[in-house]
Coordinates of C-alpha atoms in Angstrom, one line a residue:
Chain A
X1 CA -49.4 -80.4 -16.8
X2 CA -45.9 -79.3 -18.3
X3 CA -44.1 -82.1 -20.4
X4 CA -41.3 -83.6 -19.0
X5 CA -38.8 -84.4 -22.0
X6 CA -36.7 -86.9 -19.9
X7 CA -39.8 -88.7 -18.9
X8 CA -41.1 -88.7 -22.7
X9 CA -37.7 -89.8 -24.2
X10 CA -38.0 -93.0 -22.2
X11 CA -40.9 -94.1 -24.6
X12 CA -38.8 -93.8 -27.6
X13 CA -36.6 -96.9 -28.0
X14 CA -34.7 -95.4 -30.8
X15 CA -33.6 -92.9 -28.5
X16 CA -31.5 -95.3 -26.5
X17 CA -29.4 -96.1 -29.7
X18 CA -26.6 -94.5 -30.8
X19 CA -25.4 -92.6 -33.9
X20 CA -21.7 -92.7 -34.9
X21 CA -21.1 -94.2 -31.5
X22 CA -22.4 -90.9 -29.9
X23 CA -25.7 -90.2 -28.1
X24 CA -28.4 -89.9 -31.0
X25 CA -30.0 -86.1 -31.1
X26 CA -32.7 -86.1 -33.7
X27 CA -33.6 -83.1 -34.8
X28 CA -35.3 -83.8 -38.0
X29 CA -38.7 -84.7 -36.6
X30 CA -40.3 -82.0 -39.3
X31 CA -39.0 -84.8 -41.8
X32 CA -40.6 -87.6 -39.8
X33 CA -41.3 -88.3 -36.2
X34 CA -39.7 -91.1 -34.0
X35 CA -42.2 -93.5 -32.7
X36 CA -43.0 -94.2 -29.1
X37 CA -43.2 -97.7 -27.5
X38 CA -47.1 -97.2 -27.1
X39 CA -47.4 -97.2 -31.0
X40 CA -45.1 -99.8 -32.1
X41 CA -46.8 -102.3 -29.6
X42 CA -50.4 -101.2 -30.8
X43 CA -49.2 -102.0 -34.3
X44 CA -47.9 -105.4 -33.3
X45 CA -50.9 -106.1 -31.0
X46 CA -53.1 -105.4 -33.9
X47 CA -51.3 -107.9 -36.3
X48 CA -51.2 -110.3 -33.3
X49 CA -54.7 -110.3 -32.0
X50 CA -57.2 -108.2 -34.4
X51 CA -55.7 -108.6 -38.1
X52 CA -58.5 -109.3 -40.9
X53 CA -59.7 -107.2 -43.6
X54 CA -62.1 -104.5 -42.7
X55 CA -65.8 -103.7 -43.4
X56 CA -65.7 -107.4 -45.2
X57 CA -65.8 -110.4 -42.8
X58 CA -68.6 -111.7 -41.2
X59 CA -66.6 -113.2 -38.6
X60 CA -65.6 -111.9 -35.3
X61 CA -61.9 -111.4 -36.4
X62 CA -63.0 -109.1 -39.2
X63 CA -65.5 -107.1 -36.4
X64 CA -62.3 -106.7 -34.4
X65 CA -60.3 -105.2 -37.3
X66 CA -63.1 -102.9 -38.3
X67 CA -63.7 -101.6 -34.7
X68 CA -60.0 -101.2 -34.7
X69 CA -59.9 -99.4 -37.8
X70 CA -63.1 -97.3 -37.4
X71 CA -62.0 -96.4 -34.0
X72 CA -58.7 -95.0 -35.4
X73 CA -60.8 -93.0 -37.6
X74 CA -62.8 -91.4 -34.8
X75 CA -59.6 -90.6 -32.8
X76 CA -58.0 -88.9 -36.0
X77 CA -61.1 -86.6 -36.0
X78 CA -61.4 -86.1 -32.8
X79 CA -57.7 -84.9 -33.0
X80 CA -58.8 -82.0 -35.4
X81 CA -62.0 -81.0 -34.0
X82 CA -63.9 -82.9 -36.5
X83 CA -67.5 -83.4 -35.7
X84 CA -68.1 -86.6 -37.5
X85 CA -66.1 -89.5 -38.9
X86 CA -67.9 -89.2 -42.1
X87 CA -65.5 -86.4 -42.7
X88 CA -62.4 -88.3 -42.1
X89 CA -60.8 -90.2 -45.1
X90 CA -57.8 -92.1 -44.5
X91 CA -55.2 -91.7 -47.2
X92 CA -51.3 -92.6 -47.5
X93 CA -50.6 -89.5 -46.2
X94 CA -50.9 -85.6 -46.6
X95 CA -49.5 -85.9 -50.0
X96 CA -52.1 -88.2 -51.1
X97 CA -54.8 -86.3 -49.3
X98 CA -54.0 -83.0 -51.2
X99 CA -54.0 -85.1 -54.6
X100 CA -57.2 -86.5 -53.8
X101 CA -58.5 -83.0 -53.6
X102 CA -57.1 -82.2 -56.9
X103 CA -58.6 -85.1 -58.6
X104 CA -62.1 -85.6 -56.7
X105 CA -62.8 -81.8 -56.4
X106 CA -60.8 -79.3 -58.4
X107 CA -60.5 -81.2 -61.6
X108 CA -64.1 -81.0 -62.7
X109 CA -64.6 -77.7 -60.7
X110 CA -62.0 -75.6 -61.8
X111 CA -61.6 -73.9 -65.2
X112 CA -59.9 -71.8 -67.7
X113 CA -59.8 -68.5 -66.4
X114 CA -60.0 -69.4 -62.7
X115 CA -57.5 -69.1 -60.1
X116 CA -55.9 -71.1 -57.7
X117 CA -54.2 -69.2 -54.9
X118 CA -50.8 -70.9 -53.3
X119 CA -48.1 -69.4 -51.2
X120 CA -44.4 -68.8 -51.5
X121 CA -43.8 -70.9 -48.8
X122 CA -45.5 -74.1 -49.7
X123 CA -43.9 -77.5 -49.7
X124 CA -43.7 -79.2 -53.1
X125 CA -46.7 -81.3 -51.8
X126 CA -49.1 -78.2 -51.8
X127 CA -47.7 -77.0 -55.1
X128 CA -46.8 -79.4 -57.8
X129 CA -50.7 -80.8 -57.6
X130 CA -51.9 -77.1 -58.2
X131 CA -49.5 -77.0 -61.0
X132 CA -50.6 -80.1 -62.6
X133 CA -54.1 -79.0 -62.3
X134 CA -53.4 -75.5 -63.6
X135 CA -51.8 -77.1 -66.7
X136 CA -54.6 -79.6 -67.4
X137 CA -57.7 -77.2 -67.1
X138 CA -55.7 -73.9 -68.1
X139 CA -56.5 -72.3 -64.6
X140 CA -53.8 -69.8 -63.2
X141 CA -52.1 -70.5 -60.2
X142 CA -51.0 -67.6 -58.2
X143 CA -48.5 -67.1 -55.3
X144 CA -49.1 -65.2 -52.4
X145 CA -46.0 -63.8 -51.3
X146 CA -44.2 -63.6 -48.1
X147 CA -42.1 -60.6 -46.3
X148 CA -38.7 -60.8 -45.3
X149 CA -39.5 -62.2 -41.8
X150 CA -41.3 -64.9 -43.7
X151 CA -45.0 -64.2 -43.0
X152 CA -47.3 -64.3 -45.3
X153 CA -48.3 -60.7 -47.1
X154 CA -51.8 -60.5 -45.7
X155 CA -51.8 -56.8 -47.1
X156 CA -52.1 -58.2 -50.6
X157 CA -55.2 -60.4 -49.7
X158 CA -57.4 -58.6 -51.6
X159 CA -55.4 -58.3 -54.9
X160 CA -54.8 -62.3 -54.6
X161 CA -58.2 -63.4 -53.5
X162 CA -60.9 -62.2 -56.2
X163 CA -64.1 -63.5 -57.6
X164 CA -61.9 -65.7 -60.0
X165 CA -60.3 -67.5 -57.3
X166 CA -61.9 -71.2 -56.7
X167 CA -59.2 -72.5 -54.3
X168 CA -56.8 -71.5 -51.7
X169 CA -54.2 -74.0 -50.8
X170 CA -51.9 -73.1 -47.7
X171 CA -50.1 -74.6 -44.8
X172 CA -51.1 -74.1 -41.3
X173 CA -47.2 -74.5 -40.7
X174 CA -44.3 -74.0 -42.8
X175 CA -41.6 -77.0 -43.2
X176 CA -38.8 -74.5 -43.6
X177 CA -39.6 -70.9 -41.8
X178 CA -41.8 -72.8 -38.8
X179 CA -44.2 -69.7 -39.6
X180 CA -47.8 -70.4 -38.2
X181 CA -50.2 -69.0 -41.1
X182 CA -53.1 -67.1 -40.3
X183 CA -55.7 -69.4 -41.5
X184 CA -58.8 -68.2 -40.3
X185 CA -58.1 -64.5 -42.0
X186 CA -57.2 -66.5 -45.1
X187 CA -60.3 -68.6 -45.0
X188 CA -63.1 -65.8 -44.0
X189 CA -61.3 -64.0 -47.4
X190 CA -61.8 -67.4 -49.5
X191 CA -65.3 -67.8 -48.7
X192 CA -66.0 -64.2 -49.2
X193 CA -64.9 -64.5 -52.7
X194 CA -66.9 -67.7 -53.0
X195 CA -63.6 -69.8 -52.8
X196 CA -62.7 -73.0 -50.6
X197 CA -59.6 -73.2 -48.9
X198 CA -57.5 -76.5 -48.3
X199 CA -55.1 -76.2 -45.5
X200 CA -51.7 -78.8 -45.5
X201 CA -51.6 -79.3 -41.5
X202 CA -48.7 -82.0 -42.0
X203 CA -46.4 -79.9 -39.8
X204 CA -48.8 -78.2 -37.6
X205 CA -51.0 -81.0 -36.5
X206 CA -48.5 -83.0 -34.6
X207 CA -47.4 -79.5 -32.7
X208 CA -50.1 -77.6 -31.9
X209 CA -54.2 -77.6 -31.2
X210 CA -56.0 -77.8 -34.4
X211 CA -59.8 -77.5 -34.6
X212 CA -60.8 -77.5 -38.2
X213 CA -64.1 -75.4 -37.2
X214 CA -62.3 -72.5 -35.8
X215 CA -60.2 -72.5 -38.9
X216 CA -62.9 -72.8 -40.9
X217 CA -61.3 -75.4 -43.1
X218 CA -63.1 -76.8 -46.1
X219 CA -60.3 -79.5 -46.4
X220 CA -57.5 -80.4 -44.0
X221 CA -54.7 -82.9 -44.7
X222 CA -52.2 -84.2 -42.2
X223 CA -50.0 -87.3 -42.0
X224 CA -49.5 -90.2 -39.1
X225 CA -45.6 -90.4 -39.6
X226 CA -44.8 -86.8 -38.5
X227 CA -47.0 -87.3 -35.2
X228 CA -45.3 -90.4 -33.7
X229 CA -47.3 -92.9 -35.9
X230 CA -46.2 -94.8 -38.6
X231 CA -45.9 -94.2 -42.3
X232 CA -48.4 -94.8 -44.9
X233 CA -51.3 -93.1 -43.1
X234 CA -52.9 -89.9 -43.1
X235 CA -56.0 -88.5 -43.3
X236 CA -58.1 -86.1 -45.6
X237 CA -60.7 -84.1 -43.5
X238 CA -63.5 -82.1 -46.0
X239 CA -66.8 -80.9 -45.1
X240 CA -69.4 -83.9 -45.4
X241 CA -71.4 -82.2 -48.0
X242 CA -68.1 -81.4 -50.2
X243 CA -67.3 -85.1 -50.0
X244 CA -70.9 -86.1 -50.8
X245 CA -70.5 -83.9 -53.9
X246 CA -67.1 -85.2 -55.0
X247 CA -66.2 -87.4 -57.6
X248 CA -64.6 -90.6 -56.6
X249 CA -60.6 -90.9 -56.2
X250 CA -59.5 -94.4 -56.9
X251 CA -61.8 -97.0 -58.2
X252 CA -61.9 -100.3 -57.0
X253 CA -63.1 -102.8 -54.1
X254 CA -64.9 -101.0 -51.0
X255 CA -65.8 -97.8 -52.5
X256 CA -68.6 -99.1 -54.6
X257 CA -72.2 -99.8 -53.7
X258 CA -73.6 -101.5 -56.5
X259 CA -71.5 -102.6 -59.7
X260 CA -72.8 -103.7 -62.8
X261 CA -70.7 -104.7 -65.9
X262 CA -70.4 -100.9 -67.5
X263 CA -71.2 -98.9 -64.2
X264 CA -71.3 -98.6 -60.6
X265 CA -72.8 -96.6 -57.7
X266 CA -70.6 -95.1 -54.7
X267 CA -70.4 -96.3 -51.4
X268 CA -71.1 -93.8 -48.5
X269 CA -68.8 -91.3 -47.4
X270 CA -66.0 -91.6 -46.4
X271 CA -65.9 -95.0 -47.8
X272 CA -66.4 -93.7 -51.4
X273 CA -62.6 -92.5 -51.4
X274 CA -61.2 -95.5 -49.8
X275 CA -60.9 -97.8 -52.7
X276 CA -58.9 -101.2 -51.9
X277 CA -57.9 -102.7 -48.8
X278 CA -56.4 -99.6 -46.7
X279 CA -53.5 -99.3 -45.0
X280 CA -55.2 -100.8 -41.6
X281 CA -52.4 -101.6 -39.1
X282 CA -51.0 -98.0 -40.2
X283 CA -54.3 -96.1 -39.4
X284 CA -54.4 -98.0 -36.1
X285 CA -51.1 -96.8 -35.5
X286 CA -52.3 -93.3 -36.4
X287 CA -55.0 -93.6 -34.0
X288 CA -52.6 -94.7 -31.2
X289 CA -50.3 -91.7 -32.1
X290 CA -53.1 -89.4 -31.4
X291 CA -54.0 -91.1 -28.3
X292 CA -50.6 -91.1 -27.2
X293 CA -50.3 -87.0 -27.8
X294 CA -53.6 -86.4 -26.2
X295 CA -52.0 -88.1 -23.4
X296 CA -49.4 -85.7 -23.1
X297 CA -51.7 -83.1 -23.9
X298 CA -51.4 -81.2 -27.4
X299 CA -50.9 -77.7 -25.4
X300 CA -48.1 -79.3 -23.3
X301 CA -46.4 -80.3 -26.6
X302 CA -46.5 -76.9 -27.9
X303 CA -45.4 -75.1 -24.9
X304 CA -42.3 -77.5 -24.4
X305 CA -41.3 -76.9 -28.2
X306 CA -41.9 -73.1 -27.6
X307 CA -39.7 -73.3 -25.1
X308 CA -37.1 -75.3 -26.6
X309 CA -37.1 -73.1 -29.8
X310 CA -36.8 -70.0 -28.0
X311 CA -33.6 -71.5 -26.4
X312 CA -32.5 -72.6 -30.0
X313 CA -33.0 -69.3 -31.6
X314 CA -30.8 -67.4 -28.9
X315 CA -27.9 -69.8 -29.3
X316 CA -28.1 -69.9 -32.9
X317 CA -28.2 -65.8 -32.8
X318 CA -25.2 -65.9 -30.4
X319 CA -23.2 -68.0 -32.9
X320 CA -23.9 -65.7 -35.6
X321 CA -26.1 -67.8 -37.5
X322 CA -28.8 -66.6 -40.1
X323 CA -32.1 -68.0 -38.9
X324 CA -35.2 -67.6 -41.7
X325 CA -38.6 -67.2 -40.5
X326 CA -40.3 -65.1 -37.4
X327 CA -38.0 -64.8 -34.2
X328 CA -41.2 -64.6 -32.1
X329 CA -42.0 -68.2 -30.8
X330 CA -45.7 -67.3 -30.5
X331 CA -45.7 -67.1 -34.4
X332 CA -43.8 -70.1 -35.1
X333 CA -43.3 -73.8 -34.4
X334 CA -40.1 -75.7 -33.8
X335 CA -38.7 -75.9 -37.1
X336 CA -35.6 -73.8 -37.5
X337 CA -33.9 -73.2 -40.8
X338 CA -30.8 -71.6 -40.7
X339 CA -27.5 -70.9 -42.3
X340 CA -23.9 -70.4 -40.5
X341 CA -21.0 -68.2 -42.2
X342 CA -19.0 -70.1 -45.2
X343 CA -20.4 -73.3 -43.8
X344 CA -22.6 -75.0 -46.7
X345 CA -25.4 -76.9 -44.9
X346 CA -24.2 -80.2 -46.7
X347 CA -21.1 -80.0 -45.1
X348 CA -22.6 -79.0 -41.7
X349 CA -24.8 -82.1 -41.8
X350 CA -22.2 -84.2 -42.5
X351 CA -20.1 -82.9 -39.5
X352 CA -22.7 -82.8 -36.7
X353 CA -23.7 -86.2 -38.4
X354 CA -20.2 -87.2 -36.6
X355 CA -21.6 -85.9 -33.4
X356 CA -24.6 -88.2 -33.6
X357 CA -26.7 -85.1 -34.7
X358 CA -29.4 -85.5 -37.4
X359 CA -30.2 -82.5 -39.2
X360 CA -31.4 -81.8 -42.6
X361 CA -29.6 -80.0 -45.2
X362 CA -31.1 -78.7 -48.5
X363 CA -34.1 -77.3 -50.0
X364 CA -36.3 -78.9 -48.2
X365 CA -39.1 -79.7 -50.9
X366 CA -39.4 -76.1 -51.0
X367 CA -37.1 -74.7 -54.1
X368 CA -39.5 -71.7 -54.8
X369 CA -38.8 -70.7 -51.3
X370 CA -35.4 -71.1 -51.4
X371 CA -35.2 -68.8 -54.3
X372 CA -37.3 -66.5 -52.7
X373 CA -34.7 -66.5 -49.5
X374 CA -31.9 -65.9 -52.3
X375 CA -30.4 -69.3 -50.9
X376 CA -29.4 -72.7 -52.7
X377 CA -30.1 -74.4 -49.2
X378 CA -30.4 -74.3 -45.6
X379 CA -29.7 -76.5 -42.7
X380 CA -32.7 -77.1 -40.4
X381 CA -33.1 -78.5 -36.9
X382 CA -36.6 -79.3 -35.8
X383 CA -37.6 -80.1 -32.3
X384 CA -40.3 -82.4 -31.0
X385 CA -41.5 -83.7 -27.7
X386 CA -38.4 -85.8 -26.8
X387 CA -35.9 -82.8 -27.4
X388 CA -34.3 -80.9 -24.8
X389 CA -32.1 -78.0 -24.1
X390 CA -29.2 -80.3 -24.1
X391 CA -30.0 -81.5 -27.5
X392 CA -29.3 -78.1 -28.7
X393 CA -26.4 -77.7 -26.9
X394 CA -24.9 -80.7 -28.4
X395 CA -25.9 -79.2 -32.0
X396 CA -24.3 -76.0 -31.0
X397 CA -21.2 -77.6 -30.2
X398 CA -21.2 -80.0 -33.2
X399 CA -22.0 -76.6 -35.4
X400 CA -18.8 -75.3 -33.6
X401 CA -17.0 -78.0 -34.8
X402 CA -18.2 -77.3 -38.3
X403 CA -17.1 -74.0 -38.2
X404 CA -13.5 -74.9 -37.4
X405 CA -13.6 -77.1 -40.4
X406 CA -14.5 -74.4 -42.6
X407 CA -14.3 -71.0 -40.8
Chain B
X1 CA -21.8 -98.5 -35.8
X2 CA -20.1 -96.8 -38.3
X3 CA -17.5 -94.3 -36.8
X4 CA -15.9 -92.3 -39.9
X5 CA -12.9 -90.0 -39.7
X6 CA -14.1 -86.5 -41.5
X7 CA -10.2 -86.1 -42.5
X8 CA -10.8 -89.0 -44.9
X9 CA -13.8 -87.0 -46.2
X10 CA -12.3 -83.3 -46.0
X11 CA -8.8 -83.6 -47.2
X12 CA -6.5 -80.9 -46.9
X13 CA -6.3 -81.1 -50.7
X14 CA -10.2 -80.8 -51.1
X15 CA -10.4 -78.2 -48.6
X16 CA -7.8 -75.9 -50.5
X17 CA -9.8 -76.4 -53.6
X18 CA -13.1 -75.2 -51.9
X19 CA -11.5 -72.6 -50.5
X20 CA -9.3 -71.4 -53.5
X21 CA -11.3 -72.9 -56.5
X22 CA -9.4 -73.2 -59.9
X23 CA -10.6 -72.0 -63.1
X24 CA -13.9 -70.6 -61.6
X25 CA -16.1 -68.4 -63.4
X26 CA -17.2 -67.9 -66.9
X27 CA -15.1 -68.9 -69.9
X28 CA -15.4 -66.8 -73.1
X29 CA -15.7 -67.7 -75.6
X30 CA -16.9 -71.1 -75.2
X31 CA -18.4 -73.8 -77.3
X32 CA -20.3 -75.6 -74.9
X33 CA -21.9 -74.3 -71.5
X34 CA -24.0 -76.6 -69.5
X35 CA -26.2 -75.7 -66.2
X36 CA -26.7 -78.9 -63.9
X37 CA -28.1 -79.3 -60.5
X38 CA -28.4 -81.7 -57.9
X39 CA -32.4 -81.6 -57.3
X40 CA -32.3 -83.2 -54.0
X41 CA -29.7 -80.5 -52.5
X42 CA -29.8 -77.7 -54.2
X43 CA -26.1 -77.6 -55.6
X44 CA -25.9 -75.7 -59.0
X45 CA -23.1 -75.9 -61.3
X46 CA -22.3 -74.4 -64.7
X47 CA -19.6 -75.9 -66.9
X48 CA -17.9 -74.1 -69.7
X49 CA -15.7 -75.6 -72.3
X50 CA -13.7 -74.6 -75.2
X51 CA -12.1 -77.2 -77.7
X52 CA -9.3 -77.0 -80.0
X53 CA -9.6 -79.7 -82.4
X54 CA -10.3 -82.9 -80.2
X55 CA -8.6 -81.1 -77.1
X56 CA -10.2 -79.4 -74.2
X57 CA -8.4 -76.0 -74.7
X58 CA -10.2 -74.2 -71.8
X59 CA -12.6 -75.2 -69.1
X60 CA -14.0 -73.4 -66.2
X61 CA -17.1 -73.8 -63.9
X62 CA -19.4 -71.7 -61.7
X63 CA -22.0 -72.6 -59.3
X64 CA -23.0 -72.9 -55.5
X65 CA -22.7 -75.9 -53.5
X66 CA -20.7 -77.8 -51.1
X67 CA -17.2 -78.0 -50.1
X68 CA -17.4 -81.5 -51.9
X69 CA -19.3 -80.5 -55.1
X70 CA -17.3 -77.6 -55.7
X71 CA -13.8 -78.9 -55.0
X72 CA -14.5 -82.0 -57.2
X73 CA -15.5 -79.6 -59.9
X74 CA -12.3 -77.4 -59.4
X75 CA -10.1 -80.6 -59.3
X76 CA -11.7 -81.7 -62.3
X77 CA -11.2 -78.6 -64.2
X78 CA -7.5 -78.7 -63.4
X79 CA -6.8 -82.2 -64.4
X80 CA -8.8 -82.4 -67.7
X81 CA -7.6 -79.2 -69.4
X82 CA -5.7 -80.1 -72.3
X83 CA -6.9 -83.5 -72.5
X84 CA -8.4 -84.8 -75.7
X85 CA -11.8 -85.6 -75.7
X86 CA -11.4 -89.3 -75.4
X87 CA -9.0 -89.1 -72.4
X88 CA -11.2 -87.0 -70.6
X89 CA -14.2 -89.3 -71.1
X90 CA -12.3 -92.4 -70.0
X91 CA -11.3 -90.4 -66.8
X92 CA -14.6 -89.1 -65.7
X93 CA -16.0 -92.8 -66.6
X94 CA -13.3 -94.1 -64.1
X95 CA -13.9 -91.3 -61.5
X96 CA -17.7 -92.8 -61.8
X97 CA -16.4 -96.2 -61.3
X98 CA -14.3 -95.5 -58.4
X99 CA -16.9 -93.8 -56.6
X100 CA -19.4 -96.6 -57.2
X101 CA -16.9 -98.7 -55.3
X102 CA -16.4 -100.7 -58.6
X103 CA -12.8 -100.0 -58.9
X104 CA -9.6 -98.7 -56.9
X105 CA -9.0 -95.9 -59.2
X106 CA -5.8 -96.2 -61.3
X107 CA -3.2 -93.6 -59.6
X108 CA -1.4 -92.9 -62.6
X109 CA -4.4 -91.9 -64.5
X110 CA -6.2 -90.0 -61.4
X111 CA -3.5 -88.2 -59.6
X112 CA -4.7 -86.2 -57.0
X113 CA -8.2 -87.0 -57.8
X114 CA -7.6 -90.3 -55.5
X115 CA -8.3 -87.7 -52.4
X116 CA -12.0 -87.9 -53.6
X117 CA -12.1 -91.3 -52.7
X118 CA -13.0 -90.9 -49.1
X119 CA -16.4 -89.8 -50.3
X120 CA -17.4 -93.4 -50.8
X121 CA -17.7 -94.0 -47.4
X122 CA -20.5 -91.1 -47.2
X123 CA -23.1 -92.2 -49.5
X124 CA -25.1 -89.4 -49.6
X125 CA -22.3 -87.2 -50.6
X126 CA -21.2 -89.1 -54.0
X127 CA -23.8 -87.5 -56.1
X128 CA -22.0 -84.0 -54.7
X129 CA -18.7 -85.1 -55.9
X130 CA -19.9 -86.8 -59.2
X131 CA -22.1 -83.5 -60.2
X132 CA -19.1 -81.7 -61.9
X133 CA -17.9 -85.2 -64.0
X134 CA -21.5 -86.1 -65.1
X135 CA -21.9 -82.7 -66.3
X136 CA -18.6 -83.1 -68.0
X137 CA -19.5 -86.2 -69.6
X138 CA -22.5 -84.7 -71.1
X139 CA -20.6 -81.4 -72.3
X140 CA -18.0 -83.8 -74.0
X141 CA -20.6 -85.9 -75.7
X142 CA -22.2 -82.4 -76.8
X143 CA -18.8 -80.8 -77.7
X144 CA -17.7 -84.0 -80.0
X145 CA -20.8 -83.2 -81.9
X146 CA -20.0 -80.0 -83.2
X147 CA -18.9 -78.9 -86.2
X148 CA -14.8 -79.0 -86.9
X149 CA -13.2 -75.8 -87.2

């Protein structure tokens, strides 16, 4: 069933508020999404009816909390096609999930002379951990280039994935260009070379159907807060055998089996990677967000965003804006970075803010990509289930005003 | 609800300095060149200074950035050229306090620069306005440590 954004909007209390005295036009969901009542109420219900620590209490309340937490884990696994809850580790978010792989898998397996491959379009969260790894291990960090259309240079794959490659780290969807990357082809190339592939799914998972088996991903990370869930929760999916072999990440309670004064053994997966009391309510909220998106239908989400993105790309082209990234909505998501004449993105963001429009301006945590594009900054509008063509119209009118100031 | 007027931010003098920046480009020869940026937004600034004794004999800037950061830098170069290191430092400190909302700004001291005050109401833009001034303070410190001629 197609998504009716006007109906969806009613689920989001914040959209009833105003910004600068105007109707709130929220176009920064690539940064963080707004939250539907269903998710907010689920978190409140948890604290009001189920709150206890997990995996500890023998009392009924503890059982309820554990059931809620583990139910969320199952939902988050199902959402990305994972076969077992054992392959789903709760983290603080995508960034922590990627760093978990750096510390618990890569640090003892990547050595001097080895290579880690990232791409020119990675968010800093899928770049800096690998820079740090390269510095501490002596491994070489390589960057798969993009072409002028903002797509990965797949023709260079043979040159960049070799028998020295140990890990390929790539986002499924770019947070700047919106590009959807051909993960399966990258995974096949990585696996043929004996390497593993880590997929940053932060931008993709909220917006399109993901199946980790179809992608053949070894690691897949995504965040709650970009998909209608609360901040402070995210997931690392990893193949079970990898989690079994990996070193622990943080040490502390919950992640242990037996402890002696000078040593310990580890809990079974995924608990081996969840030291300390987890963000239980946040995880439960993330599970509720999964349920909410499944209720709408993730394919309907994608179709809606393709429609609105096509509309926005057309309007921006008419206004003479330069848009970065693919022009075909089949190859991109609803994140649209652009520049408009002589108006600096910051000035643009300030001026459209006066009209109640929230857009992002800056380098979007992707400075190397900005250099590749040859711009210091871009403006970015990103769309989600609650956005309408009317939102795009308000943006375009506001951009017109910006041009008036600086044109 | 906070209604702000863009006219307060984008005053004519700011737009004028943005459209027609003063003292823009490389200064040769120079005693100090500093390159600084705002990591959050990508504004980039190069500041060139030449001293004569304790005075700023020449000052220019170059870079990429929003109207506020470039206009602020342009106005700054116009204002501090010819000033002694001590006076320029005092002025920069005063501008910083004004932008932090700690003082009104002495009209005699800051003159035209008072037009930057509108930025105070736009907290995320304050760092844009201060990029040039913070760079100047660093440059003056570096310059004051140089060997006398």
